[in-house]
Short mmCIF file of C-alpha atoms in Angstrom, two decimals:
data_model
loop_
_atom_site.label_atom_id
_atom_site.label_comp_id
_atom_site.label_asym_id
_atom_site.label_seq_id
_atom_site.Cartn_x
_atom_site.Cartn_y
_atom_site.Cartn_z
CA MET A 4 -7.45 12.51 1.15
CA ILE A 5 -5.25 15.07 -0.59
CA THR A 6 -5.90 16.26 -4.14
CA ILE A 7 -3.65 18.53 -6.18
CA PRO A 8 -5.53 19.08 -9.47
CA GLY A 9 -3.75 17.52 -12.44
CA ARG A 10 -0.90 16.18 -10.33
CA LEU A 11 -1.62 13.98 -7.33
CA ARG A 12 -4.23 11.97 -5.48
CA SER A 13 -3.32 10.48 -2.13
CA ALA A 14 -4.91 8.70 0.78
CA THR A 15 -3.18 8.03 4.09
CA TRP A 16 -4.44 6.57 7.32
CA ASP A 17 -3.31 4.83 10.47
CA VAL A 18 -4.20 1.15 10.63
CA PRO A 19 -5.35 -0.35 13.95
CA TYR A 20 -2.70 -2.64 15.45
CA ASP A 21 -4.86 -5.71 14.89
CA LEU A 22 -4.59 -8.32 12.12
CA ALA A 23 -8.39 -8.33 11.88
CA ALA A 24 -8.21 -4.74 10.57
CA ILE A 25 -6.60 -5.88 7.30
CA ARG A 26 -9.91 -6.98 5.79
CA GLY A 27 -11.48 -3.53 6.17
CA VAL A 28 -8.35 -1.79 4.91
CA ARG A 29 -8.23 -4.00 1.82
CA HIS A 30 -11.87 -3.14 1.10
CA ARG A 31 -11.14 0.59 1.48
CA VAL A 32 -8.12 0.36 -0.82
CA HIS A 33 -10.29 -1.33 -3.45
CA GLU A 34 -12.85 1.50 -3.16
CA ILE A 35 -10.16 4.12 -3.58
CA LEU A 36 -8.61 2.41 -6.60
CA SER A 37 -12.03 2.15 -8.22
CA ALA A 38 -12.61 5.85 -7.59
CA TRP A 39 -9.23 6.57 -9.16
CA LYS A 40 -10.23 4.47 -12.20
CA LEU A 41 -7.54 1.87 -11.51
CA ASP A 42 -9.80 -1.19 -11.44
CA ALA A 43 -7.38 -3.15 -13.62
CA LEU A 44 -4.73 -2.97 -10.88
CA ALA A 45 -7.06 -3.30 -7.91
CA ASP A 46 -6.72 -7.04 -7.25
CA ASP A 47 -2.91 -6.95 -7.34
CA VAL A 48 -2.65 -3.80 -5.24
CA VAL A 49 -5.14 -5.06 -2.64
CA LEU A 50 -3.16 -8.30 -2.29
CA VAL A 51 0.11 -6.37 -1.93
CA VAL A 52 -1.44 -4.10 0.70
CA GLY A 53 -2.64 -7.16 2.64
CA GLU A 54 0.83 -8.72 2.56
CA LEU A 55 2.61 -5.51 3.60
CA LEU A 56 0.16 -4.84 6.42
CA GLY A 57 0.34 -8.45 7.58
CA ASN A 58 4.13 -8.15 7.83
CA ALA A 59 3.96 -4.80 9.64
CA LEU A 60 1.35 -6.03 12.11
CA SER A 61 3.12 -9.34 12.73
CA HIS A 62 6.72 -8.14 12.90
CA GLY A 63 6.61 -4.36 13.31
CA ALA A 64 5.43 -2.01 16.01
CA PRO A 65 2.65 0.59 16.13
CA PRO A 66 1.71 2.98 14.76
CA ILE A 67 1.14 1.40 11.35
CA ARG A 68 0.41 3.82 8.51
CA LEU A 69 -0.75 3.07 4.97
CA SER A 70 -0.32 5.60 2.16
CA LEU A 71 -1.48 5.45 -1.46
CA TRP A 72 -0.46 7.92 -4.18
CA ARG A 73 -1.65 8.21 -7.75
CA THR A 74 0.02 10.54 -10.21
CA ARG A 75 -0.38 10.61 -13.98
CA GLY A 76 2.47 8.12 -14.31
CA ALA A 77 2.47 5.93 -11.21
CA LEU A 78 0.63 4.34 -8.33
CA CYS A 79 2.57 3.91 -5.10
CA VAL A 80 1.76 2.09 -1.87
CA ARG A 81 3.72 2.60 1.32
CA VAL A 82 3.38 0.90 4.72
CA THR A 83 5.28 2.42 7.62
CA ASP A 84 5.70 1.00 11.11
CA ARG A 85 7.90 1.71 14.12
CA GLY A 86 9.60 -1.68 14.15
CA SER A 87 13.37 -1.83 14.16
CA GLY A 88 13.68 -4.97 12.05
CA GLU A 89 14.07 -4.86 8.29
CA PRO A 90 11.77 -7.11 6.25
CA ARG A 91 13.58 -9.60 4.05
CA GLN A 92 12.61 -12.08 1.40
CA LEU A 93 12.73 -15.68 2.52
CA ALA A 94 12.95 -18.90 0.55
CA PRO A 95 10.46 -21.10 2.40
CA ASP A 96 10.12 -24.77 1.58
CA VAL A 97 7.01 -26.11 -0.11
CA ASP A 98 5.25 -26.99 3.16
CA ALA A 99 5.88 -23.63 4.87
CA VAL A 100 2.78 -21.71 5.94
CA HIS A 101 4.49 -18.31 6.15
CA GLY A 102 7.39 -16.51 4.52
CA ARG A 103 6.12 -15.74 1.02
CA GLY A 104 4.86 -12.17 1.55
CA LEU A 105 7.65 -10.19 -0.11
CA THR A 106 7.92 -12.77 -2.89
CA ILE A 107 4.24 -12.15 -3.63
CA VAL A 108 4.83 -8.38 -3.53
CA GLU A 109 7.77 -8.72 -5.92
CA ALA A 110 5.66 -10.79 -8.34
CA LEU A 111 2.74 -8.34 -8.39
CA ALA A 112 4.38 -4.91 -8.18
CA GLU A 113 6.55 -3.40 -10.88
CA LYS A 114 9.03 -2.29 -8.20
CA PHE A 115 9.22 -2.64 -4.44
CA GLY A 116 11.68 -1.91 -1.70
CA VAL A 117 12.41 -1.51 1.97
CA HIS A 118 13.72 1.65 3.54
CA SER A 119 14.84 2.28 7.09
CA GLU A 120 17.08 5.06 8.28
CA GLN A 121 19.78 4.26 10.77
CA GLY A 122 18.98 5.83 14.10
CA ARG A 123 15.22 6.06 13.33
CA PRO A 124 12.73 3.43 14.40
CA ASP A 125 10.64 3.61 11.21
CA THR A 126 10.52 0.81 8.66
CA VAL A 127 9.01 1.66 5.28
CA VAL A 128 8.05 -0.95 2.70
CA TRP A 129 6.79 0.34 -0.63
CA ALA A 130 5.50 -0.93 -3.96
CA LYS A 131 5.03 0.89 -7.25
CA TRP A 132 3.20 0.39 -10.55
CA SER A 133 3.63 2.50 -13.69
CA LEU A 134 0.43 3.88 -15.19
CA THR A 135 -0.05 4.33 -18.89
CA SER A 136 -3.72 5.26 -18.77
CA ASP A 137 -4.98 8.26 -20.70
CA ILE A 138 -7.40 9.09 -17.89
CA SER A 139 -6.77 12.52 -16.45
CA ILE A 140 -6.48 12.43 -12.70
CA ASP A 141 -8.74 15.49 -12.67
CA ASP A 142 -11.58 13.21 -13.88
CA VAL A 143 -11.46 10.72 -11.00
CA ARG A 144 -14.06 10.86 -8.28
CA ILE A 145 -13.05 10.96 -4.65
CA PRO A 146 -14.83 8.59 -2.24
CA LYS A 147 -15.84 9.89 1.16
CA GLN A 148 -13.13 9.40 3.74
CA ARG A 149 -13.93 6.95 6.50
CA GLN A 150 -11.96 4.74 8.81
CA PRO A 151 -11.53 1.14 7.59
#
């Protein structure tokens, strides 16, 4: 975890290439958000993280990396994988079991997007929330780092 006093909190880790790993990662994200005093956003962010990781693990390629950043004005989530495909929003019918992930992300995050550079194998999907809290990021506690 990186901390720049008064400016930035971040946590980044590689996620095992296994759908079963999502549960532990979601739990860790919730712990981090609680430590950063962002409990009000935790449920939405944890759901977004689960959707983004599910997409990366199902359609991308390893390594999968999750990054969280908290500044005074924003919380950002980024999932990176080495897949060459670009995620896209689908319009599944009512009976479809899959295909709603990015629609869920769009509904819960203030902003989201997909970024991939031509000629590079990385796919980056990100989500962002604005923060209006008066809590100084110097006052947040940092949980011990551990693998999810």
